[in-house]
Coordinates of C-alpha atoms in Angstrom, one line a residue:
M1 CA 175.1 9.0 212.3
G2 CA 172.0 8.3 214.3
S3 CA 169.1 10.6 215.0
F4 CA 168.5 14.0 213.6
G5 CA 169.4 15.5 217.0
E6 CA 172.9 14.2 216.5
Y7 CA 173.1 15.9 213.1
V8 CA 172.1 19.2 214.8
K9 CA 174.7 18.7 217.6
S10 CA 177.4 18.1 215.1
A11 CA 176.3 21.1 213.0
I12 CA 176.4 23.3 216.2
S13 CA 179.8 22.0 217.2
S14 CA 181.1 22.8 213.7
I15 CA 179.7 26.3 213.9
R16 CA 181.3 26.9 217.3
N17 CA 184.7 25.7 216.2
N18 CA 184.6 28.2 213.3
K19 CA 183.0 31.3 215.1
G20 CA 184.6 33.9 212.8
R21 CA 183.6 32.2 209.6
S22 CA 180.1 31.4 210.9
F23 CA 179.5 35.0 211.8
L24 CA 180.6 36.2 208.4
T25 CA 178.3 33.6 206.9
M26 CA 175.4 34.9 209.0
L27 CA 176.2 38.6 208.4
G28 CA 174.7 38.7 204.9
I29 CA 171.5 37.1 206.1
I30 CA 171.4 39.5 209.1
I31 CA 171.7 42.5 206.9
G32 CA 169.2 41.2 204.4
I33 CA 166.6 40.3 206.9
A34 CA 167.0 43.5 208.8
A35 CA 166.7 45.6 205.6
V36 CA 163.6 43.8 204.4
L37 CA 161.9 43.8 207.8
T38 CA 162.7 47.5 208.3
V39 CA 161.3 48.5 204.9
L40 CA 158.1 46.5 205.5
I41 CA 157.5 47.7 209.0
I42 CA 158.1 51.3 208.0
G43 CA 155.8 50.8 205.0
D44 CA 153.0 49.5 207.3
G45 CA 153.6 52.4 209.7
M46 CA 153.4 54.9 206.9
K47 CA 150.1 53.4 205.7
A48 CA 148.7 53.3 209.2
T49 CA 149.7 57.0 209.7
V50 CA 148.2 58.1 206.4
N51 CA 145.0 56.2 207.1
S52 CA 144.8 57.7 210.6
E53 CA 145.4 61.2 209.2
M54 CA 142.7 60.7 206.6
D55 CA 140.3 59.4 209.2
S56 CA 141.0 62.5 211.4
I57 CA 140.1 64.8 208.5
G58 CA 136.5 63.8 209.2
A59 CA 133.7 62.1 207.4
T60 CA 134.0 59.8 204.5
S61 CA 131.7 60.9 201.7
I62 CA 129.5 59.2 199.1
S63 CA 128.3 61.0 196.1
V64 CA 124.8 60.4 194.7
S65 CA 123.5 61.8 191.4
L66 CA 120.7 61.3 188.9
D67 CA 121.6 60.2 185.4
N68 CA 119.9 62.9 183.3
T69 CA 119.9 60.6 180.2
K70 CA 117.6 58.3 182.0
T71 CA 115.4 60.6 184.1
D72 CA 114.3 64.2 184.1
K73 CA 113.4 64.1 187.8
T74 CA 115.1 66.4 190.4
I75 CA 115.3 66.1 194.2
T76 CA 113.1 68.3 196.3
K77 CA 114.0 69.7 199.7
Q78 CA 111.6 67.4 201.4
Q79 CA 112.9 64.4 199.6
L80 CA 116.4 65.2 200.7
R81 CA 115.2 65.1 204.3
D82 CA 113.3 61.9 203.7
I83 CA 116.5 60.3 202.2
E84 CA 118.5 61.5 205.2
N85 CA 116.0 60.1 207.7
N86 CA 115.9 56.7 206.0
I87 CA 119.7 56.0 205.9
E88 CA 121.1 55.0 209.2
G89 CA 124.7 55.6 210.4
I90 CA 125.3 58.9 208.6
Y91 CA 126.1 62.4 209.8
G92 CA 123.9 64.0 207.1
I93 CA 123.5 64.8 203.4
S94 CA 124.0 68.0 201.4
P95 CA 123.4 69.2 197.9
S96 CA 126.1 71.4 196.6
T97 CA 125.7 74.4 194.3
T98 CA 128.2 77.1 193.4
D99 CA 127.3 80.6 192.3
F100 CA 129.8 83.2 191.1
G101 CA 129.2 86.9 191.8
T102 CA 130.9 90.1 193.0
V103 CA 130.9 91.8 196.4
V104 CA 131.9 95.5 197.0
G105 CA 134.1 95.4 200.1
R106 CA 136.3 97.9 201.9
K107 CA 139.3 96.8 199.8
G108 CA 137.4 97.2 196.6
T109 CA 135.3 94.8 194.5
V110 CA 136.1 91.1 194.9
D111 CA 134.8 88.1 193.1
M112 CA 133.1 85.5 195.3
Y113 CA 132.3 81.8 195.0
M114 CA 129.1 81.2 197.1
T115 CA 128.6 77.5 197.8
G116 CA 125.1 76.5 198.7
G117 CA 124.6 73.4 200.8
S118 CA 123.0 72.0 204.0
E119 CA 124.3 72.3 207.6
S120 CA 125.9 68.9 207.0
M121 CA 128.7 70.4 204.9
I122 CA 130.6 71.0 208.1
E123 CA 131.0 67.2 208.3
R124 CA 133.5 67.4 205.4
G125 CA 136.1 67.7 208.2
Q126 CA 138.0 70.5 206.5
I127 CA 136.1 73.2 208.3
K128 CA 137.4 74.7 211.5
M129 CA 135.4 77.6 212.9
V130 CA 137.4 80.5 214.4
H131 CA 134.5 82.9 215.0
G132 CA 130.8 82.4 215.4
R133 CA 129.1 79.3 214.2
Y134 CA 128.2 77.3 211.1
F135 CA 124.7 77.7 209.7
S136 CA 122.1 75.4 211.2
R137 CA 119.3 73.2 210.0
S138 CA 116.8 75.8 211.0
D139 CA 118.7 78.3 208.8
V140 CA 118.3 75.9 205.9
D141 CA 114.7 75.1 206.6
E142 CA 113.8 78.8 206.9
D143 CA 115.8 79.9 203.9
K144 CA 117.8 82.4 206.0
R145 CA 120.3 84.4 204.1
V146 CA 123.2 83.8 206.4
V147 CA 126.7 83.0 205.4
V148 CA 130.0 81.5 206.7
L149 CA 133.1 83.3 205.3
S150 CA 136.7 82.2 205.1
Q151 CA 139.2 84.3 207.0
T152 CA 140.5 85.7 203.6
A153 CA 137.0 86.6 202.5
A154 CA 136.2 88.4 205.8
D155 CA 139.5 90.4 205.5
Y156 CA 138.9 91.5 201.9
I157 CA 135.2 92.3 202.3
F158 CA 135.3 94.0 205.7
G159 CA 139.0 94.8 206.3
Y160 CA 139.2 92.7 209.4
E161 CA 138.4 89.1 210.5
E162 CA 135.9 89.1 213.4
V163 CA 132.8 90.2 211.5
V164 CA 130.1 88.0 212.9
G165 CA 126.8 89.9 212.6
E166 CA 128.0 92.1 209.7
T167 CA 126.1 92.1 206.4
F168 CA 127.2 92.5 202.8
E169 CA 125.5 92.4 199.4
M170 CA 126.4 90.0 196.6
D171 CA 125.6 90.6 193.0
C172 CA 125.0 87.4 191.0
Y173 CA 123.4 87.1 187.5
G174 CA 122.1 90.7 187.8
L175 CA 120.4 90.0 191.1
T176 CA 121.6 91.4 194.4
S177 CA 121.0 89.8 197.8
E178 CA 122.1 90.7 201.3
F179 CA 123.7 88.1 203.5
T180 CA 124.5 88.2 207.3
V181 CA 127.7 86.7 208.5
V182 CA 127.2 84.1 211.2
G183 CA 130.6 82.5 211.3
I184 CA 134.2 82.7 210.1
R185 CA 136.1 79.5 209.3
E186 CA 139.8 78.9 209.0
D187 CA 141.3 79.4 205.6
N188 CA 142.1 76.1 203.8
T189 CA 144.4 75.5 200.8
M190 CA 141.8 76.3 198.3
D191 CA 141.0 79.7 199.9
K192 CA 144.7 80.7 199.7
A193 CA 145.0 79.4 196.2
Y194 CA 141.9 81.3 195.0
A195 CA 143.0 84.5 196.8
L196 CA 146.1 84.5 194.6
Y197 CA 144.5 83.1 191.5
G198 CA 143.8 86.3 189.7
G199 CA 146.6 88.5 191.0
D200 CA 144.8 91.8 191.7
E201 CA 141.5 90.1 190.9
V202 CA 140.9 88.4 194.2
I203 CA 138.5 85.5 194.5
V204 CA 137.0 84.7 198.0
M205 CA 134.8 81.9 199.3
G206 CA 131.6 81.7 201.2
E207 CA 129.1 79.0 202.2
A208 CA 125.3 79.5 202.7
P209 CA 122.2 77.4 203.0
F210 CA 121.3 76.1 199.5
T211 CA 117.7 77.2 200.1
A212 CA 118.8 80.8 200.7
V213 CA 121.1 80.7 197.6
A214 CA 118.3 79.4 195.5
D215 CA 115.8 82.1 196.8
S216 CA 118.4 84.9 196.4
F217 CA 119.4 84.1 192.8
G218 CA 116.2 83.0 191.2
Y219 CA 116.2 79.2 191.5
D220 CA 113.3 77.0 192.4
V221 CA 114.8 75.0 195.2
D222 CA 112.7 71.9 194.4
S223 CA 113.6 71.7 190.7
Y224 CA 117.3 72.2 190.3
I225 CA 118.9 69.6 192.7
S226 CA 120.1 66.5 190.9
S227 CA 122.9 65.4 193.2
F228 CA 124.0 65.4 196.8
T229 CA 126.7 64.1 199.1
I230 CA 126.3 61.8 202.0
Y231 CA 128.7 62.3 205.0
L232 CA 129.4 59.3 207.2
D233 CA 132.0 57.7 209.3
S234 CA 134.3 55.4 207.4
V235 CA 133.3 52.3 209.5
N236 CA 129.8 52.6 208.1
K237 CA 130.8 53.0 204.5
D238 CA 129.9 49.6 203.2
E239 CA 126.6 49.4 204.9
V240 CA 125.6 52.9 203.7
L241 CA 126.7 52.1 200.2
S242 CA 124.5 49.0 200.0
R243 CA 121.5 50.9 201.3
A244 CA 121.8 54.3 199.7
R245 CA 120.7 53.3 196.2
S246 CA 117.6 51.5 197.4
V247 CA 116.5 54.4 199.6
V248 CA 117.0 57.0 196.9
E249 CA 115.2 54.9 194.2
N250 CA 112.2 54.3 196.5
I251 CA 111.8 57.9 197.6
L252 CA 112.2 59.3 194.1
G253 CA 110.1 56.5 192.4
L254 CA 113.0 55.4 190.2
R255 CA 113.2 51.7 191.1
G256 CA 114.2 49.6 188.1
E257 CA 115.3 52.6 186.0
N258 CA 119.0 52.4 186.8
A259 CA 119.0 56.2 187.0
V260 CA 120.8 56.6 190.4
K261 CA 124.6 56.8 190.3
I262 CA 126.6 56.1 193.5
S263 CA 130.3 56.8 193.9
S264 CA 132.2 56.3 197.0
G265 CA 134.5 59.0 198.3
S266 CA 136.9 56.3 199.4
G267 CA 138.5 56.1 195.9
F268 CA 141.2 58.5 197.0
D269 CA 141.9 56.3 200.1
Q270 CA 142.2 53.2 197.9
T271 CA 144.4 55.0 195.4
T272 CA 146.7 56.3 198.2
E273 CA 147.0 52.9 199.8
S274 CA 147.7 51.3 196.4
I275 CA 150.5 53.8 195.7
L276 CA 152.0 53.2 199.2
N277 CA 151.8 49.5 198.7
I278 CA 153.7 49.8 195.4
I279 CA 156.4 52.0 196.9
T280 CA 156.8 49.6 199.8
S281 CA 156.9 46.5 197.5
V282 CA 159.5 48.1 195.2
V283 CA 161.8 49.1 198.1
A284 CA 161.4 45.7 199.7
I285 CA 162.3 43.9 196.5
I286 CA 165.5 46.0 196.3
A287 CA 166.3 45.3 199.9
A288 CA 165.6 41.6 199.3
I289 CA 168.5 41.5 196.9
S290 CA 170.8 41.6 199.9
L291 CA 169.1 38.3 201.0
L292 CA 170.2 36.8 197.7
V293 CA 173.7 38.0 198.3
G294 CA 173.6 36.6 201.8
G295 CA 172.4 33.2 200.4
I296 CA 175.3 33.2 198.0
G297 CA 177.6 33.9 200.9
V298 CA 176.2 30.9 202.7
M299 CA 176.9 28.7 199.7
N300 CA 180.5 30.0 199.3
I301 CA 181.3 29.5 203.0
M302 CA 179.7 26.1 203.1
T303 CA 181.7 25.1 200.0
V304 CA 184.9 26.2 201.7
S305 CA 183.9 24.2 204.8
V306 CA 183.4 21.1 202.7
T307 CA 186.8 21.6 201.2
E308 CA 188.5 22.0 204.6
R309 CA 186.7 19.0 206.1
T310 CA 187.2 16.6 203.2
R311 CA 189.4 14.3 205.2
E312 CA 186.9 14.3 208.1
I313 CA 184.1 13.4 205.7
G314 CA 186.3 10.6 204.2
I315 CA 186.9 9.1 207.7
R316 CA 183.2 9.2 208.5
K317 CA 182.2 7.6 205.3
S318 CA 184.8 4.9 205.7
L319 CA 183.4 4.1 209.1
G320 CA 180.0 3.6 207.6
A321 CA 178.3 7.0 207.5
R322 CA 175.7 7.1 204.8
T323 CA 175.5 9.7 202.0
S324 CA 172.1 10.9 203.4
S325 CA 173.7 11.4 206.8
I326 CA 176.5 13.7 205.4
L327 CA 173.9 15.6 203.4
T328 CA 171.6 16.1 206.4
Q329 CA 174.5 17.3 208.6
F330 CA 175.6 20.0 206.1
L331 CA 172.0 21.1 205.4
A332 CA 171.4 21.3 209.2
E333 CA 174.5 23.5 209.5
A334 CA 173.2 25.8 206.7
A335 CA 169.7 26.0 208.2
I336 CA 171.0 26.8 211.7
L337 CA 173.3 29.5 210.4
T338 CA 170.5 31.2 208.4
F339 CA 167.9 30.7 211.1
T340 CA 170.1 32.3 213.7
G341 CA 171.0 35.0 211.3
G342 CA 167.3 35.5 210.7
I343 CA 166.5 35.9 214.4
I344 CA 169.3 38.4 214.8
G345 CA 168.3 40.2 211.7
M346 CA 164.7 40.3 212.9
A347 CA 165.8 41.9 216.2
F348 CA 167.9 44.5 214.3
G349 CA 165.2 45.2 211.8
M350 CA 162.6 45.8 214.5
G351 CA 164.9 48.0 216.5
I352 CA 166.0 50.1 213.5
S353 CA 162.4 50.5 212.2
F354 CA 161.2 51.5 215.7
V355 CA 163.8 54.3 215.9
I356 CA 163.0 55.5 212.4
C357 CA 159.3 55.4 213.0
R358 CA 159.8 57.5 216.1
I359 CA 162.0 60.0 214.3
V360 CA 159.6 60.5 211.3
D361 CA 156.5 60.2 213.6
F362 CA 155.0 57.1 211.9
S363 CA 153.0 54.5 213.7
F364 CA 155.1 51.5 214.7
V365 CA 153.1 48.5 213.4
V366 CA 154.5 45.0 213.6
R367 CA 152.5 42.1 212.0
P368 CA 153.5 38.8 213.7
E369 CA 152.8 36.8 210.5
L370 CA 155.3 39.1 208.7
V371 CA 158.0 38.4 211.2
V372 CA 157.4 34.7 211.1
L373 CA 157.4 34.8 207.3
V374 CA 160.7 36.7 207.1
V375 CA 162.5 34.3 209.5
A376 CA 161.1 31.3 207.6
I377 CA 162.4 32.8 204.3
S378 CA 165.8 33.2 205.8
T379 CA 165.9 29.6 206.8
A380 CA 164.6 28.5 203.4
I381 CA 167.4 30.5 201.8
G382 CA 169.9 28.6 203.9
L383 CA 168.5 25.3 202.9
F384 CA 168.4 26.3 199.2
F385 CA 171.9 27.6 199.0
G386 CA 173.2 24.8 201.3
I387 CA 172.1 22.1 198.9
Y388 CA 175.0 22.4 196.5
P389 CA 177.8 22.2 199.2
A390 CA 175.9 19.5 201.1
K391 CA 175.5 17.4 197.9
R392 CA 179.2 17.9 197.1
A393 CA 180.1 16.7 200.6
A394 CA 177.8 13.7 200.4
K395 CA 179.1 12.5 197.0
L396 CA 182.8 12.6 198.0
D397 CA 184.6 9.3 197.5
P398 CA 185.9 8.1 200.9
I399 CA 189.2 6.8 199.5
E400 CA 189.9 10.1 197.6
A401 CA 188.8 12.1 200.6
L402 CA 191.2 10.2 202.9
R403 CA 194.1 11.0 200.5
T404 CA 193.4 14.7 201.0
E405 CA 195.9 16.5 203.2

């Protein structure tokens, strides 16, 4: 044989002359490639959808706290504002305190968790106002005793939901304080869980300025805060993380004391993505077994082809065909079969994954490098499993081959 092009032409001619056998050979590769590609595309779509949903929840958060084993300092209200003003690219910061007390409502006495924070708590993204407004920066700065209630809290305390402007008294640690409702937010999962937590002992939730909570229940607002949360867009996370520690240490005078602890709220995102990656990988490995089966099918069919064409091989070798020429021809045939099967499997895989992604409402994400890799792997499988029959054909003795009927 002459050039490589002639080997390819001969391989294509052989494939065309045995269309049924060639299709069956490719079928295992087609199924394997389609299965692997479908799993990987759906996995990417699932991750993209989950990440999109988490981004739509709202801000990413970074927690900052002081290590009380290394410092006895606390964070004042003014220092919180200074820290907020010196970190670019954030929505705001908020300390978080929770006090537990009781409220006498129209449905009886209910237990209440009152969360104290800044106006930036609305950036958590889990808050949807249904009536009124969230408390403002001026409410925080002026220590106004205003509160945002959950729908469940409003119903248990007042007997109905739209209660903006109403007041109630909360008893906490033997101190009683009156709060004015400025807004009602939509119930979240925690509200519903706490409402059922104690059976007849209902627990409801409210949120108020941390300054008002401190003033109402006997705290010195400048001496009890040792931690706060930064709310920011996820795209600014790395930049804020690198700057937050320096800003806090400078403002609090803690440089060099290693007393400021920073933890990123992205840990959940990373854990979720790791879990999704593991699931996708495991399923892809299972699907890849079908590729192995397809490769073995290539080897079997090519072995049969060598047996059927023994006399032809003998004639060609007796006419001067080199062993390397015979080897190259059969490898070319195996590569063409698996490459073609890979292309068809790629088309099927993308089509099936597109339909599934639309049905389950996942993003349809196709990485070009992934498609190229899968097709390359299918071709490599053909070459690998074609080596044995190709070598067998190349090593045939021409005299013995010519005797074959």
